[in-house]
Short mmCIF file of C-alpha atoms in Angstrom, two decimals:
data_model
loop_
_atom_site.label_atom_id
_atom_site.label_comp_id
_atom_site.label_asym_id
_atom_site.label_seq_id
_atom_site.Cartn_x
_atom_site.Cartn_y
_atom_site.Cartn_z
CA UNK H 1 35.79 25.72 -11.90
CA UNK H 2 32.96 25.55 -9.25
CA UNK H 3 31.08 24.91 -11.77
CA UNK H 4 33.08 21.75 -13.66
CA UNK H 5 33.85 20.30 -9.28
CA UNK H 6 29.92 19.97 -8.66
CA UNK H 7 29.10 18.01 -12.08
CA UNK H 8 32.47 16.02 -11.14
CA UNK H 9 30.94 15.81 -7.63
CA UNK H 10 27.22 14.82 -9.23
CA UNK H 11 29.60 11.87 -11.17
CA UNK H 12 31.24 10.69 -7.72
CA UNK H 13 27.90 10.11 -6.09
CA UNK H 14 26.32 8.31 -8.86
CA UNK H 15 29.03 6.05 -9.16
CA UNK H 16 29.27 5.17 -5.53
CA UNK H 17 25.24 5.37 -4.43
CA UNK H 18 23.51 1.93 -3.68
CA UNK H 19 26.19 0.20 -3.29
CA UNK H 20 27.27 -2.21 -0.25
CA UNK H 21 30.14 -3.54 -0.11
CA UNK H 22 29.17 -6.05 2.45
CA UNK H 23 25.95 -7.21 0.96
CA UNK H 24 26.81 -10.27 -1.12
CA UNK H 25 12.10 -5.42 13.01
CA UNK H 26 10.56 -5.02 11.32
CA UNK H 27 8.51 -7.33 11.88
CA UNK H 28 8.57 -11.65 10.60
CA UNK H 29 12.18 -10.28 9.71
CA UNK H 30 15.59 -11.42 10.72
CA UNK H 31 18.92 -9.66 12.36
CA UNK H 32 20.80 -8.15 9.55
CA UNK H 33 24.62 -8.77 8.85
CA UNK H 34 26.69 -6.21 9.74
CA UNK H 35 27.06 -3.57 7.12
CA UNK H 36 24.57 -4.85 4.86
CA UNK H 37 22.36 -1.54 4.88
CA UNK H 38 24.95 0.89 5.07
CA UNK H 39 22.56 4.15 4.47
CA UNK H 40 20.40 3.16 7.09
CA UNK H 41 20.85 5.78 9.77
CA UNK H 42 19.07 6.12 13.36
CA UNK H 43 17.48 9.09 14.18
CA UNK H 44 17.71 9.66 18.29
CA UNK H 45 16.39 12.11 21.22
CA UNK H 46 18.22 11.97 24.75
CA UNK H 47 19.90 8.65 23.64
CA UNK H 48 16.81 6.80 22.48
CA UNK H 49 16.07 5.79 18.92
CA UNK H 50 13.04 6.71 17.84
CA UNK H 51 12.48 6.57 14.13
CA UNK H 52 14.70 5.72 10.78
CA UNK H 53 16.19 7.89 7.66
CA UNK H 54 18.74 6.99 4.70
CA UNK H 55 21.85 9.03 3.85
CA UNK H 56 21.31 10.26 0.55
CA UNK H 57 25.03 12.12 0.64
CA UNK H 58 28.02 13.16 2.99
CA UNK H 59 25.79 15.81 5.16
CA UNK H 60 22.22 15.06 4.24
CA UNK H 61 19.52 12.20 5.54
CA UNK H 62 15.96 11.60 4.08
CA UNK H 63 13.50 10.51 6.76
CA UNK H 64 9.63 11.17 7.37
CA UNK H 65 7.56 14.31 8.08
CA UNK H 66 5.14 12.87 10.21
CA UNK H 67 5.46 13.18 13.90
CA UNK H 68 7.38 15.72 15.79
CA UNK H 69 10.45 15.97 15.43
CA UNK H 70 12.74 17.19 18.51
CA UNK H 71 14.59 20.33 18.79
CA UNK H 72 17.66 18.25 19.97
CA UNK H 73 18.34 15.71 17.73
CA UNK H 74 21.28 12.80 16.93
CA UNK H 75 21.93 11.08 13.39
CA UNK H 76 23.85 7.72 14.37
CA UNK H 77 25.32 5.84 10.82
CA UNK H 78 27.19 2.45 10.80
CA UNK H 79 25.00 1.24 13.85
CA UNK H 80 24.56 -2.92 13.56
CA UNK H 81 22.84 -2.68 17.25
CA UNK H 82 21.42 0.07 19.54
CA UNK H 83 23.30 -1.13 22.62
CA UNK H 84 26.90 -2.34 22.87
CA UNK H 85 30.16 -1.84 20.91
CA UNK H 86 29.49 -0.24 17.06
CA UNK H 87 33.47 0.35 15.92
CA UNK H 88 32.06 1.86 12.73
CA UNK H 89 29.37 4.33 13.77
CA UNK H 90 29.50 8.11 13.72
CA UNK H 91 27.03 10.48 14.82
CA UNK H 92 26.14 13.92 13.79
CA UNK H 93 23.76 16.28 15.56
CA UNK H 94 20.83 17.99 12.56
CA UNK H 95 21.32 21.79 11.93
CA UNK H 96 18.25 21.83 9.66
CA UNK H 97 15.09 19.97 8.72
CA UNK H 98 13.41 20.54 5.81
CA UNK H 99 9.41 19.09 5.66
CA UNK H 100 7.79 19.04 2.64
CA UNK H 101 5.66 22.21 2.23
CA UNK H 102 2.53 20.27 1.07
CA UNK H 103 2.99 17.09 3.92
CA UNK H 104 -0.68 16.87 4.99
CA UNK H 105 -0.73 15.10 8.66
CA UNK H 106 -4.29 13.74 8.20
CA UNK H 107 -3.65 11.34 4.90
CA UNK H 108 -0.11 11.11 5.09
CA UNK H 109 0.88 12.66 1.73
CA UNK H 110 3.58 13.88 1.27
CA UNK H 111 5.27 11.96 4.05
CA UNK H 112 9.07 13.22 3.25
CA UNK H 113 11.24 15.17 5.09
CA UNK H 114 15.33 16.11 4.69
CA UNK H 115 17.95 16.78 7.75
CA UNK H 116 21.06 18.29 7.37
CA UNK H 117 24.19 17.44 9.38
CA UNK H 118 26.09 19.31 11.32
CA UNK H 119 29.37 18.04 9.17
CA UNK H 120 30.07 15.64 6.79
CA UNK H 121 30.78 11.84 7.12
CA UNK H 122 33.27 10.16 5.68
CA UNK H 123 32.30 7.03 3.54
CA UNK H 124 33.00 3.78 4.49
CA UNK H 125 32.14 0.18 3.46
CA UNK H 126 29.41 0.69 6.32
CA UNK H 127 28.39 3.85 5.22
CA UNK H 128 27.65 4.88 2.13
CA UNK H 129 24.63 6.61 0.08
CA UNK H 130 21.49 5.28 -1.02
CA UNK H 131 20.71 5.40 -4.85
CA UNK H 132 17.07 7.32 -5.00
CA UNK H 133 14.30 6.22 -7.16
CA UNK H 134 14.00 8.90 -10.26
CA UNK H 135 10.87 9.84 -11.91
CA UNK H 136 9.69 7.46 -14.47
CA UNK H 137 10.59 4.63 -12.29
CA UNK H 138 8.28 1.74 -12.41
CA UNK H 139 7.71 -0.84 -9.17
CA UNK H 140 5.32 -3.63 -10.49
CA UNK H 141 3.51 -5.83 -8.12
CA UNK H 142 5.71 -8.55 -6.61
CA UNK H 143 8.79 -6.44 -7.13
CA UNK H 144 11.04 -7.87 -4.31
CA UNK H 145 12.01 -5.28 -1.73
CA UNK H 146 13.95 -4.63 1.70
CA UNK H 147 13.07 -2.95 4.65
CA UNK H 148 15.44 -2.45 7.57
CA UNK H 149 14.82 -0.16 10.97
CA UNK H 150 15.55 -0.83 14.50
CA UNK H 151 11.23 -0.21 15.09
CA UNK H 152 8.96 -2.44 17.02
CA UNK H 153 8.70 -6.47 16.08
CA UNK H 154 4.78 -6.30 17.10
CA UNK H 155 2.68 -3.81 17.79
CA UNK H 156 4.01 -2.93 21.39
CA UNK H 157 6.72 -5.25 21.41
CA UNK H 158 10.22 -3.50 21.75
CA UNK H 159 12.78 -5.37 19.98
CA UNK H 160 14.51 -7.05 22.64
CA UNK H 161 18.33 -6.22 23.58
CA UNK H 162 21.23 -5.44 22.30
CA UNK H 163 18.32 -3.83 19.46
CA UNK H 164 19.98 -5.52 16.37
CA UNK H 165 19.05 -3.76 13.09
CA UNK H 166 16.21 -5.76 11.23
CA UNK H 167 15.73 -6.71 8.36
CA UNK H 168 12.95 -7.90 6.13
CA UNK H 169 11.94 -9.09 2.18
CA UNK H 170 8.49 -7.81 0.78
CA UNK H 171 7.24 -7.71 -2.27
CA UNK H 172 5.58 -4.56 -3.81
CA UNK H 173 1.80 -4.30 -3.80
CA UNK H 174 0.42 -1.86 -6.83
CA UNK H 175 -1.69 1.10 -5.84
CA UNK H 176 -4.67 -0.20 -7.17
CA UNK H 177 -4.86 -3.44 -4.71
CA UNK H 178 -3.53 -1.31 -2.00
CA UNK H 179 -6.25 1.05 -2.50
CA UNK H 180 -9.41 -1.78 -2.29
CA UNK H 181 -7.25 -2.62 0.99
CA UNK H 182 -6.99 0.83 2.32
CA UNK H 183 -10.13 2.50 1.01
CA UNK H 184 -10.42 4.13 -2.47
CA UNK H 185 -8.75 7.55 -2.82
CA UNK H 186 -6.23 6.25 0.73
CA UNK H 187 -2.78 5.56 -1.57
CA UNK H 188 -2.23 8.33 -3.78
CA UNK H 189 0.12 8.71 -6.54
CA UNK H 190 3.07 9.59 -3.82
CA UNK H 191 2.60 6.27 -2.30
CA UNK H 192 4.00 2.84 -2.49
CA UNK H 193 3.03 -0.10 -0.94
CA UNK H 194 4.34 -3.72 0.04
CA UNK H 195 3.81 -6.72 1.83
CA UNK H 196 1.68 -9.73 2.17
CA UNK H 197 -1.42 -10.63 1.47
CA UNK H 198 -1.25 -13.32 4.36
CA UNK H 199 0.51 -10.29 6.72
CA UNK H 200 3.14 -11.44 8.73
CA UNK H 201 5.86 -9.36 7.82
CA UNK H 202 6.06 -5.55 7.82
CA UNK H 203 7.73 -2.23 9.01
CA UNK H 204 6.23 -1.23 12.49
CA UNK H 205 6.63 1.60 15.38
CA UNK H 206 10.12 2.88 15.17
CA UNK H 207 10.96 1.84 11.56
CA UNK H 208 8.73 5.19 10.34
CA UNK H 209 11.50 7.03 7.99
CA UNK H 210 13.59 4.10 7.13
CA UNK H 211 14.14 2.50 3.00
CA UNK H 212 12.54 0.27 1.38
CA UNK H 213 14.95 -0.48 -1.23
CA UNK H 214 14.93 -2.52 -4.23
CA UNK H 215 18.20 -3.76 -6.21
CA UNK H 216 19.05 -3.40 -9.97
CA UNK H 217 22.22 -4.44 -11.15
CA UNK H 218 24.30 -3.97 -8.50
CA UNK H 219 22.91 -0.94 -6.63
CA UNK H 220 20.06 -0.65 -4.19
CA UNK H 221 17.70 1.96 -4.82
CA UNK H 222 15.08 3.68 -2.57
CA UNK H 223 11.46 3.20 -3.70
CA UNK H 224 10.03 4.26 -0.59
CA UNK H 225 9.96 5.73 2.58
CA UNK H 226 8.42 4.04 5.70
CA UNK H 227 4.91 6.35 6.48
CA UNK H 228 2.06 4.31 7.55
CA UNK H 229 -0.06 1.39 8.00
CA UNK H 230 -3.05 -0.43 9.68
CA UNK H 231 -1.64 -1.84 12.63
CA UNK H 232 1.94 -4.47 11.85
CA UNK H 233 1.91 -6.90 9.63
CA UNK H 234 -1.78 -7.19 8.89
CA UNK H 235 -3.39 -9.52 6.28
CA UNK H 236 -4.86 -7.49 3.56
CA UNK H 237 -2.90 -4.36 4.78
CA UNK H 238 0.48 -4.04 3.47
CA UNK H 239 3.01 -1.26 4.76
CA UNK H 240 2.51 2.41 2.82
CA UNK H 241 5.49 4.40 2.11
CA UNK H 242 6.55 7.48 0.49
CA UNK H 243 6.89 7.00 -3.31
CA UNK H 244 10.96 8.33 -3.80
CA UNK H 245 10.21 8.57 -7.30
CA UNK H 246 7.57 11.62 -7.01
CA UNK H 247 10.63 13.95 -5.46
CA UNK H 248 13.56 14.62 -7.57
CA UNK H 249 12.76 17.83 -8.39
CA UNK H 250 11.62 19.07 -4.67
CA UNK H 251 15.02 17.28 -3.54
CA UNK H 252 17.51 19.20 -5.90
CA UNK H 253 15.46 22.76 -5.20
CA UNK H 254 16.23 22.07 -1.36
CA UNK H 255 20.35 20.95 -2.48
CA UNK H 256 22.61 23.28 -3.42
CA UNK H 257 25.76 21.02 -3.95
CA UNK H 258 26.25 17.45 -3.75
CA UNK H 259 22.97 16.38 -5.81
CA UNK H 260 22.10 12.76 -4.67
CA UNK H 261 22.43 9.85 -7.19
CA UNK H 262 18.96 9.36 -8.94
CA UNK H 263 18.56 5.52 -10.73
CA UNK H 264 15.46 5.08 -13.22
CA UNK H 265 14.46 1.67 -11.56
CA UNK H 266 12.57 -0.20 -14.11
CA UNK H 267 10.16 -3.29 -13.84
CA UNK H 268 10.38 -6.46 -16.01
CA UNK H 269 7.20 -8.03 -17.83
CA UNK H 270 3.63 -6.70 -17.18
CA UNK H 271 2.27 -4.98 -13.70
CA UNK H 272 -0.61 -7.84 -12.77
CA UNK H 273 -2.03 -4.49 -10.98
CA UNK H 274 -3.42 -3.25 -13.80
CA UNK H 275 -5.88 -6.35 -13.81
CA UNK H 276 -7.05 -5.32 -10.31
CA UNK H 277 -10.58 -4.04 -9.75
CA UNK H 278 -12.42 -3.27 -6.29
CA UNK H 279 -15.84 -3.82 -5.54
CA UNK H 280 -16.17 -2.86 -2.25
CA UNK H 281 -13.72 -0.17 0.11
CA UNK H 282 -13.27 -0.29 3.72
CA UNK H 283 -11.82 2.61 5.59
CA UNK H 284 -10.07 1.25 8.53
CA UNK H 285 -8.37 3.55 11.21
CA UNK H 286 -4.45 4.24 10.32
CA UNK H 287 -1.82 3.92 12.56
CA UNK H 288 1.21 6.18 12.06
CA UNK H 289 4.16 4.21 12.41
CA UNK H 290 5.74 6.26 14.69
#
C-alpha cells in the first residue's frame, strides 16, 4: 500500500509541477504580476531576504550551496513584495540543508543545495512546484528563459521599496560561447548560461538560488539555478547557473517520498553553439552572486 500511495504521489506531482495558474531584479527586468512565479520562494535571516530557492514539493526547496548559510533560517512562499501586505504567503523555518557533497567554493561547481521544511505547505494558485529539468534535456542557444528573485537591480543598488519580485527574459547562451567569455575550462558540464551579448539584463546580488525556467507546453521547467557571474549584466558575460539537468539522481538519493516532477525539456532545430570556436580566453575575476 505504501508502496502503490508514493507512485500515486510521484503521479500527483508530475501532473501539477510547472504549472501557474496565473501566468497567462534582476536586473533590465520588470515587476512581476502577482502569482506569476509561484515556486519562487525567499530565503531570509532576522527578517531580511538574502538569497532565492524554488519549491520543488510540499516540504522541500532547491537553492544554492555557495555562501553561508545561517543557522536560523525562514522560507517565505507566495511573496509578490518584501514589504507590505502578502495575503497568500506562508513561511516555514528549514530543519535540514543538504549541500552537494562535491560543491567546490572556488569554481562554483556543483552550486546546488536542498532545504527541508519544517512542515508542509499547502498548494495554492500562488504556490505550487517547479517542474525540474531531467537528464537528457537539451537548452540550445537562444532558448528563451525567465529569471525572477527579489536580488539587487545593479551592482550595489537595493531594489527600492516595497521590494517587488523581478522578473526578467534571457535567452540561453551554449557552454561553448560562455566558455570563450568566461575562460576555457570556467563553465563545466553542470553549468548553464544566459543572457546578452549587449548585457543589460541579468540575475544579480540577492537573486543567487533562484530559477531560471524555461516553458514547454504548458509547464515551466527549471534549467538552472542562479550561481555566478562577472559583475550584473555585463556585455560578453552572461549569468552562470546550475545545470538542473545534471541532478536527478543526487536529488531522489537525498528524497525519500514525494519525488519531484522531472520534464525532459527538449530544444527545436540545431544548437548554433556547436559552430562556436574561441581563439583567445580571458579569465576575469567572478563575483558570487550572493
Amino acid at each position: 500500500v505504501d508502496i502503490i500511495a508514493h507512485c500515486v504521489l510521484i503521479v500527483c506531482l508530475s501532473a501539477v509541477c510547472g504549472i501557474s495558474p496565473l501566468n497567462t531584479r534582476i536586473v533590465g527586468g520588470q515587476n512581476a504580476p502577482p502569482g506569476n512565479w509561484p515556486w519562487q520562494a525567499s530565503l531570509q535571516s532576522s527578517g531580511s531576504h538574502f538569497c532565492g530557492g524554488s519549491l520543488i514539493n510540499s516540504q522541500l526547496l532547491l537553492t544554492a550551496s555557495q555562501g553561508n548559510i545561517p543557522a536560523s533560517l525562514t522560507v517565505s512562499l507566495g511573496l509578490q513584495s518584501l514589504q507590505g501586505s502578502n495575503p497568500n504567503g506562508v513561511s516555514r523555518t528549514v530543519t535540514n540543508v543538504i549541500k552537494h557533497p562535491n560543491y567546490n567554493s572556488r569554481t562554483n561547481d556543483n552550486d546546488i543545495c536542498l532545504l527541508q521544511l519544517s512542515s508542509p505547505v499547502t498548494f495554492t494558485d500562488f504556490i505550487v512546484p517547479v517542474c525540474l529539468a531531467a537528464p537528457g534535456s537539451t537548452f540550445f542557444s537562444g532558448v528563451s528563459s525567465w529569471v525572477t528573485g527579489w536580488g539587487t537591480i545593479a551592482s550595489g543598488v537595493s531594489l527600492p521599496p516595497p521590494g517587488n519580485l523581478m522578473e526578467v527574459n534571457v535567452p540561453i547562451v551554449g557552454n561553448r560561447e560562455c566558455n570563450c567569455n568566461y575562460g576555457v575550462g570556467s563553465i563545466t558540464n553542470n553549468m548553464i548560461c544566459a543572457g546578452l551579448r549587449a548585457g543589460g539584463k541579468d540575475s544579480c546580488q540577492g537573486d543567487s538560488g533562484g530559477p531560471l525556467v524555461s516553458k514547454q507546453g504548458n509547464r515551466w521547467i527549471l534549467g538552472g539555478i542562479v550561481s555566478f557571474g562577472n559583475g550584473c549584466a555585463q556585455p560578453n558575460f552572461p549569468g552562470v547557473y546550475t545545470r538542473m539537468s545534471q541532478y536527478q539522481s543526487w536529488i531522489n538519493n537525498q528524497i525519500t517520498s514525494s519525488q519531484p516532477g522531472f520534464v525532459t525539456f527538449t530544444s527545436t532545430g540545431t544548437d548554433s553553439d556547436l559552430s562556436i570556436s574561441c581563439l583567445c580566453f580571458t579569465f576575469p575575476p567572478i563575483l558570487l552572486y550572493t
